[in-house]
Short mmCIF file of C-alpha atoms in Angstrom, two decimals:
data_model
loop_
_atom_site.label_atom_id
_atom_site.label_comp_id
_atom_site.label_asym_id
_atom_site.label_seq_id
_atom_site.Cartn_x
_atom_site.Cartn_y
_atom_site.Cartn_z
CA MET A 14 74.98 90.46 106.81
CA ALA A 15 76.55 93.96 107.92
CA ASN A 16 75.30 96.83 106.51
CA SER A 17 75.34 95.75 103.28
CA ILE A 18 73.52 98.61 100.56
CA TRP A 19 72.86 98.73 97.13
CA ALA A 20 74.98 99.86 95.01
CA VAL A 21 75.38 100.31 91.53
CA GLY A 22 78.65 99.84 88.89
CA LEU A 23 79.57 100.89 85.43
CA MET A 24 81.92 99.54 83.32
CA THR A 25 82.38 100.31 79.46
CA GLY A 26 85.34 98.37 78.22
CA THR A 27 87.79 99.19 75.78
CA VAL A 28 86.87 97.20 73.10
CA LEU A 29 84.30 99.61 72.80
CA ASP A 30 80.99 97.97 71.58
CA GLY A 31 78.81 101.15 72.09
CA ASN A 32 77.39 99.87 75.48
CA ILE A 33 77.23 100.86 79.05
CA ASP A 34 77.27 98.09 81.33
CA VAL A 35 75.67 98.97 84.57
CA ALA A 36 74.35 97.37 86.96
CA LEU A 37 73.54 96.98 91.12
CA LEU A 38 75.03 94.57 93.41
CA GLN A 39 73.41 94.39 97.53
CA THR A 40 77.03 94.05 99.76
CA ASP A 41 78.93 95.29 102.22
CA GLY A 42 82.07 95.75 99.72
CA GLU A 43 83.18 91.58 101.53
CA THR A 44 80.28 89.48 100.38
CA VAL A 45 77.68 89.41 97.80
CA GLU A 46 74.18 89.22 99.58
CA ARG A 47 72.47 89.61 95.93
CA PHE A 48 72.37 89.99 92.76
CA GLY A 49 70.42 93.09 91.29
CA PRO A 50 68.72 94.07 87.92
CA TYR A 51 71.69 95.43 85.33
CA THR A 52 71.41 96.39 81.70
CA LEU A 53 73.23 97.24 78.14
CA ALA A 54 72.86 100.66 77.59
CA PRO A 55 73.87 101.72 74.11
CA TYR A 56 75.49 104.77 73.85
CA PRO A 57 74.08 106.98 70.86
CA GLN A 58 76.62 106.59 67.15
CA SER A 59 77.91 110.37 68.41
CA ILE A 60 79.73 109.18 71.93
CA ARG A 61 80.70 106.23 70.22
CA ASN A 62 82.73 107.86 67.27
CA THR A 63 83.94 110.60 69.93
CA LEU A 64 85.66 107.58 71.97
CA GLU A 65 86.95 106.23 69.05
CA GLN A 66 89.04 109.46 68.45
CA THR A 67 89.73 110.34 72.04
CA LEU A 68 91.46 106.64 72.04
CA ALA A 69 93.18 107.64 68.87
CA GLU A 70 94.35 110.54 70.32
CA ALA A 71 95.36 109.39 73.85
CA ARG A 72 98.02 107.33 72.17
CA LYS A 73 99.58 110.17 70.35
CA TRP A 74 99.74 111.93 73.67
CA ASN A 75 100.74 108.93 74.99
CA PHE A 76 101.55 111.44 79.04
CA GLU A 77 103.03 113.84 76.98
CA GLY A 78 102.17 117.66 77.21
CA PRO A 79 98.74 119.48 77.89
CA ASP A 80 95.38 117.05 77.58
CA PRO A 81 94.11 116.61 73.73
CA ALA A 82 91.13 119.02 74.11
CA ILE A 83 89.00 116.48 72.78
CA PHE A 84 89.32 114.89 76.41
CA ALA A 85 87.42 117.32 78.13
CA ALA A 86 84.67 117.58 75.21
CA ALA A 87 84.12 113.16 75.41
CA GLU A 88 84.43 113.28 79.39
CA ASP A 89 81.83 115.75 79.56
CA ALA A 90 79.61 113.62 77.20
CA LEU A 91 80.10 110.27 78.67
CA THR A 92 79.50 111.51 82.51
CA ARG A 93 76.12 112.13 81.06
CA ALA A 94 75.39 109.35 78.72
CA GLN A 95 76.57 107.06 82.09
CA SER A 96 74.57 108.75 84.63
CA ALA A 97 71.75 109.05 82.64
CA ALA A 98 71.69 105.10 82.55
CA VAL A 99 72.02 104.66 86.25
CA ARG A 100 69.08 106.56 86.78
CA GLN A 101 67.20 105.01 84.19
CA LEU A 102 68.34 101.21 85.43
CA VAL A 103 67.18 101.89 89.61
CA GLU A 104 63.66 103.50 88.19
CA ALA A 105 63.38 100.91 86.25
CA SER A 106 63.98 98.63 88.91
CA GLY A 107 61.36 100.98 90.95
CA MET A 108 63.81 101.76 93.24
CA ARG A 109 64.86 105.86 94.19
CA MET A 110 68.15 107.14 93.35
CA ALA A 111 67.50 107.42 97.12
CA ASP A 112 67.85 103.62 97.87
CA ILE A 113 71.08 104.00 96.39
CA GLY A 114 74.07 104.16 98.94
CA VAL A 115 77.25 104.94 96.10
CA VAL A 116 77.84 104.31 92.31
CA GLY A 117 81.30 102.83 90.89
CA PHE A 118 81.64 105.11 88.13
CA HIS A 119 84.33 103.49 86.64
CA GLY A 120 85.68 105.64 83.23
CA GLN A 121 86.59 104.98 80.09
CA SER A 122 90.64 103.85 79.89
CA VAL A 123 91.99 105.91 77.45
CA LEU A 124 95.62 104.63 77.84
CA HIS A 125 97.17 102.65 80.61
CA ARG A 126 101.38 102.09 80.88
CA ALA A 127 102.54 99.80 83.23
CA PRO A 128 105.52 100.37 85.24
CA GLN A 129 108.70 99.05 84.34
CA PRO A 130 112.16 98.91 86.84
CA GLY A 131 112.72 102.46 87.93
CA ARG A 132 109.64 103.82 86.31
CA ILE A 133 105.91 104.44 87.92
CA GLY A 134 103.34 103.24 85.36
CA ALA A 135 100.71 105.72 84.19
CA THR A 136 96.75 105.76 83.69
CA ARG A 137 93.99 107.53 82.83
CA GLN A 138 90.54 106.96 83.04
CA LEU A 139 87.86 109.78 81.37
CA GLY A 140 85.11 110.09 84.16
CA ASP A 141 83.85 112.66 85.92
CA GLY A 142 82.48 111.88 89.35
CA ARG A 143 81.76 114.79 90.73
CA LEU A 144 79.12 115.84 88.05
CA MET A 145 77.95 112.28 88.69
CA HIS A 146 77.50 113.39 92.01
CA GLU A 147 75.97 116.67 91.32
CA LEU A 148 73.16 114.87 88.79
CA LEU A 149 72.42 112.18 90.54
CA GLY A 150 72.51 113.32 93.99
CA VAL A 151 74.38 109.97 95.92
CA PRO A 152 77.46 109.13 96.49
CA VAL A 153 79.85 108.15 93.89
CA ALA A 154 83.20 106.75 93.92
CA TYR A 155 85.89 106.86 90.88
CA ASP A 156 88.60 107.27 89.88
CA PHE A 157 90.27 103.89 90.88
CA ARG A 158 93.22 103.08 89.67
CA SER A 159 95.54 105.92 89.77
CA ALA A 160 96.07 105.79 93.62
CA ASP A 161 97.66 102.15 93.17
CA VAL A 162 99.98 103.40 90.01
CA ARG A 163 100.96 106.21 92.08
CA ALA A 164 102.20 103.70 94.54
CA GLY A 165 104.19 101.64 92.06
CA GLY A 166 101.40 99.32 91.22
CA GLN A 167 100.34 98.39 87.83
CA GLY A 168 96.48 100.24 88.29
CA ALA A 169 95.04 96.60 86.82
CA PRO A 170 93.61 94.03 87.21
CA LEU A 171 90.67 95.65 89.97
CA ALA A 172 88.63 92.77 89.62
CA ALA A 173 90.37 90.09 91.91
CA LEU A 174 88.79 90.75 95.25
CA TYR A 175 85.03 90.92 93.97
CA HIS A 176 85.72 87.50 91.80
CA GLN A 177 87.15 86.27 95.57
CA ALA A 178 83.50 86.61 96.85
CA LEU A 179 81.50 84.92 93.81
CA LEU A 180 84.27 82.09 94.36
CA LYS A 181 83.50 82.38 97.83
CA MET A 182 79.63 81.93 97.74
CA LEU A 183 80.17 79.20 94.88
CA GLY A 184 82.46 77.64 98.04
CA ALA A 185 84.97 77.28 95.43
CA THR A 186 87.75 77.88 97.70
CA ASP A 187 90.46 75.16 97.12
CA GLY A 188 92.44 76.87 94.45
CA ARG A 189 91.45 74.61 91.68
CA THR A 190 88.37 76.67 90.01
CA ALA A 191 90.03 80.20 88.82
CA VAL A 192 88.59 82.96 86.98
CA LEU A 193 89.45 83.78 83.17
CA ASN A 194 87.97 87.28 82.10
CA LEU A 195 88.05 87.34 78.71
CA GLY A 196 87.06 91.46 77.50
CA GLY A 197 89.83 93.28 74.73
CA VAL A 198 92.63 92.15 76.86
CA ALA A 199 92.16 89.11 79.27
CA ASN A 200 93.01 88.44 83.30
CA LEU A 201 92.91 85.73 85.71
CA THR A 202 92.14 85.34 89.39
CA PHE A 203 93.19 82.81 91.33
CA TRP A 204 92.76 82.56 95.02
CA ASP A 205 93.69 79.35 97.00
CA GLY A 206 90.97 79.26 99.66
CA ALA A 207 93.11 80.97 101.99
CA ASP A 208 95.49 84.19 101.96
CA THR A 209 96.90 83.81 98.63
CA LEU A 210 94.90 85.85 96.11
CA ILE A 211 96.73 86.62 93.04
CA ALA A 212 95.60 88.09 90.03
CA PHE A 213 96.73 89.85 86.50
CA ASP A 214 96.80 89.62 82.03
CA THR A 215 96.98 86.89 80.22
CA GLY A 216 97.73 88.51 77.15
CA PRO A 217 95.43 89.76 74.58
CA ALA A 218 91.72 88.58 74.59
CA ASN A 219 89.30 89.69 71.55
CA ALA A 220 90.87 93.04 70.47
CA PRO A 221 93.85 91.60 68.49
CA ILE A 222 91.20 89.39 67.03
CA ASN A 223 88.15 92.12 66.39
CA ASP A 224 91.15 94.51 64.97
CA PHE A 225 92.06 91.65 62.55
CA ILE A 226 88.35 91.38 61.47
CA LYS A 227 87.78 95.09 61.20
CA ALA A 228 90.99 95.33 59.05
CA HIS A 229 89.54 93.06 56.38
CA GLY A 230 85.89 94.84 56.16
CA ARG A 231 84.49 91.69 57.92
CA GLY A 232 81.84 93.75 61.30
CA ASP A 233 83.37 94.11 64.84
CA MET A 234 83.76 90.61 65.94
CA ASP A 235 84.36 87.53 64.27
CA ARG A 236 80.59 86.08 65.58
CA ASP A 237 80.43 82.84 67.07
CA GLY A 238 84.15 82.34 66.32
CA LYS A 239 82.96 81.09 62.73
CA LEU A 240 86.26 82.52 61.01
CA ALA A 241 88.66 81.11 63.81
CA LEU A 242 86.88 77.61 63.50
CA SER A 243 86.51 77.32 59.68
CA GLY A 244 90.98 78.57 59.48
CA THR A 245 93.95 76.51 60.44
CA VAL A 246 96.20 77.83 62.44
CA ASP A 247 99.60 78.88 61.60
CA GLU A 248 101.69 76.27 64.71
CA ALA A 249 104.85 78.44 63.69
CA ARG A 250 104.29 81.23 64.18
CA LEU A 251 101.63 80.56 66.77
CA ALA A 252 105.13 78.96 68.66
CA ARG A 253 106.82 82.25 67.76
CA LEU A 254 104.93 83.94 68.99
CA LEU A 255 104.35 82.05 72.39
CA GLN A 256 107.65 82.96 72.78
CA HIS A 257 106.78 87.12 73.54
CA PRO A 258 108.55 87.80 76.56
CA TYR A 259 105.64 88.89 78.76
CA LEU A 260 103.89 86.14 79.05
CA GLY A 261 106.68 84.05 80.40
CA ALA A 262 107.61 87.51 83.34
CA PRO A 263 106.81 87.11 86.39
CA TYR A 264 103.33 88.71 87.92
CA PRO A 265 101.50 90.90 88.62
CA LYS A 266 101.77 92.56 85.54
CA SER A 267 99.23 94.49 82.93
CA LEU A 268 98.41 95.60 79.31
CA ASP A 269 97.21 97.99 77.28
CA ARG A 270 94.91 96.89 74.80
CA PHE A 271 97.63 98.03 72.43
CA ASP A 272 100.16 96.04 73.38
CA PHE A 273 99.31 93.22 71.29
CA LEU A 274 97.78 93.98 67.54
CA ALA A 275 96.61 92.28 65.53
CA SER A 276 99.07 92.76 63.17
CA MET A 277 100.48 89.44 64.29
CA ALA A 278 98.83 87.69 61.53
CA ASP A 279 99.84 89.98 59.08
CA GLY A 280 99.72 88.06 55.95
CA LEU A 281 97.80 85.07 57.11
CA GLY A 282 93.38 85.08 55.01
CA LEU A 283 91.41 86.16 57.02
CA GLU A 284 90.18 83.14 58.55
CA ASP A 285 93.91 81.31 59.12
CA GLY A 286 94.31 84.75 60.72
CA ALA A 287 91.51 84.36 63.03
CA ALA A 288 92.72 81.07 63.77
CA THR A 289 95.91 81.76 64.92
CA LEU A 290 95.05 85.08 66.75
CA THR A 291 92.25 82.90 68.83
CA ALA A 292 94.57 80.31 69.39
CA PHE A 293 97.68 82.48 70.49
CA THR A 294 94.80 84.05 73.04
CA ALA A 295 93.90 80.27 74.52
CA GLY A 296 97.63 80.11 74.02
CA ALA A 297 98.98 82.74 76.27
CA VAL A 298 96.00 81.52 79.28
CA GLY A 299 97.61 78.11 78.90
CA ARG A 300 101.05 79.75 79.79
CA ALA A 301 99.29 81.68 82.56
CA LEU A 302 97.86 79.11 84.81
CA ASP A 303 102.04 77.36 84.26
CA LEU A 304 102.74 80.33 86.59
CA LEU A 305 100.36 79.54 89.73
CA PRO A 306 101.72 78.22 92.80
CA ARG A 307 99.08 75.50 91.72
CA ARG A 308 97.44 75.21 87.84
CA PRO A 309 93.98 75.08 87.90
CA THR A 310 91.74 72.42 86.54
CA ARG A 311 88.60 74.73 85.60
CA LEU A 312 88.07 78.48 84.52
CA ILE A 313 85.32 80.54 84.94
CA VAL A 314 84.81 82.70 82.30
CA CYS A 315 83.71 86.08 81.76
CA GLY A 316 83.69 89.18 79.23
CA GLY A 317 82.64 89.08 75.94
CA GLY A 318 84.75 86.21 74.85
CA ARG A 319 82.98 83.59 76.57
CA HIS A 320 80.85 83.79 74.30
CA ASN A 321 82.95 82.79 71.02
CA PRO A 322 83.02 79.11 70.72
CA ALA A 323 86.57 78.79 69.23
CA ILE A 324 87.78 80.55 72.62
CA MET A 325 86.53 78.13 74.53
CA ALA A 326 87.48 74.73 72.39
CA MET A 327 91.26 76.26 72.45
CA LEU A 328 90.48 76.85 75.76
CA LYS A 329 90.47 73.17 76.34
CA THR A 330 93.08 71.76 73.81
CA ARG A 331 95.53 74.34 73.58
CA ALA A 332 95.38 75.64 77.57
CA HIS A 333 94.40 72.03 78.87
CA VAL A 334 92.35 73.12 81.46
CA GLU A 335 87.96 73.05 81.84
CA ALA A 336 86.26 76.22 80.61
CA VAL A 337 82.73 76.66 81.75
CA PRO A 338 80.84 80.26 81.14
CA ALA A 339 80.06 82.15 84.44
CA GLU A 340 77.08 81.37 83.39
CA ALA A 341 76.67 77.72 84.37
CA VAL A 342 77.91 78.85 87.46
CA GLY A 343 74.58 80.92 88.52
CA TRP A 344 76.95 84.13 87.47
CA ARG A 345 75.95 87.00 85.03
CA GLY A 346 78.97 86.97 82.92
CA ASP A 347 78.05 90.38 81.13
CA ALA A 348 77.52 91.99 84.55
CA ILE A 349 80.47 90.64 86.11
CA GLU A 350 82.55 93.75 85.39
CA ALA A 351 80.00 96.56 86.32
CA GLU A 352 79.43 94.75 89.81
CA CYS A 353 82.68 94.91 90.38
CA PHE A 354 82.41 98.31 90.66
CA ALA A 355 79.83 98.88 92.95
CA PHE A 356 81.58 96.38 94.92
CA LEU A 357 84.80 98.33 94.79
CA ALA A 358 82.89 101.40 95.60
CA VAL A 359 81.59 100.05 98.66
CA ARG A 360 84.65 99.21 99.64
CA VAL A 361 86.43 102.95 98.69
CA GLN A 362 83.19 104.45 100.65
CA ARG A 363 84.33 101.99 103.87
CA ALA A 364 88.44 102.87 103.32
CA LEU A 365 88.85 99.18 102.72
CA PRO A 366 91.75 97.83 100.21
CA ILE A 367 90.99 97.54 96.21
CA SER A 368 94.22 96.45 95.35
CA LEU A 369 96.67 93.84 97.43
CA PRO A 370 100.53 93.56 96.05
CA THR A 371 99.80 90.30 94.60
CA THR A 372 96.90 91.05 92.50
CA THR A 373 98.50 95.22 91.14
CA GLY A 374 102.11 94.30 92.58
CA ALA A 375 101.86 97.96 94.97
CA PRO A 376 103.51 97.67 97.95
CA LYS A 377 101.01 97.06 100.56
CA PRO A 378 97.01 96.72 100.22
CA MET A 379 95.92 99.72 98.68
CA THR A 380 92.66 101.90 99.25
CA GLY A 381 92.21 104.21 96.14
CA GLY A 382 90.05 105.55 94.07
CA VAL A 383 87.46 109.14 94.83
CA LEU A 384 84.85 109.74 96.98
CA ALA A 385 82.49 112.51 95.91
CA ALA A 386 80.01 112.50 97.90
#
């Protein structure tokens, strides 16, 4: 393969599970040569607390006026923690930083506002790529979303080109298999095996469920889907929720983690609320599949939501599609987002597009990201 290099990708999601995903990938930015080591490096609690506060202040700030003071402190702390996590994984793998061609540093999304007719969107990720470059001494690609948003795109989702490379590896080129990522928000990638690559956010995934469980003081999430599986879906409410205009809107389209809230289950008990929110996630995926040029028969599911048996079961019963976890096809479901930013970092380095009109709504295939080298 032409000039494939080792790249490191980093991702921390909007659900604030306290982990930094770090993955090594050998790639030329078009095909995947091999998966390298991968780890989840926990943030210290102090950084988790800072990030919680940062997200709350970001929502108040809402792109108006100067940055909240906490942004700079959070950015410095998370850049240093993520740089240390990269060095640790590389060295634990028996490699040196000099063996790494580029690091893809997504940063922490603190606010994302989709474009509206007549108004371009706005997006903000915290992460100091220049500082990371100084700390690690290798090229760092960062700020992957801003150029796309400035051009009028959604700035998300960005995983489509990587999902396409993974589908290619499997020989899944007939449009019957799509990729679903269940993070705080759910996003879908559809590829027909030729020139049509489509990606968009389908609706919420884990965020409202997690927030609902937290608000009831029952931990951080619905572990193993136990609460949802023991509850009863409020079908009348679900039918109303599934009429939300976002779900029927044409793609490309994207969501912020806070666009769909736990308040959708207000007034329901713990189990029934969890069941109803979970059914909404699955039902929204079903609505999304109906928008595609052809309806896939199988979803390969990555992201934390694939561990939730209630969501996986409801994808079959409510989205009417076979859903298999990433591991069933030999992928590493927890590593895919980090691998994606390793893959995109190589594309940034090689000035290849990282987003397309059919994945973010940008006016043309967009190169993007900033390279500190």
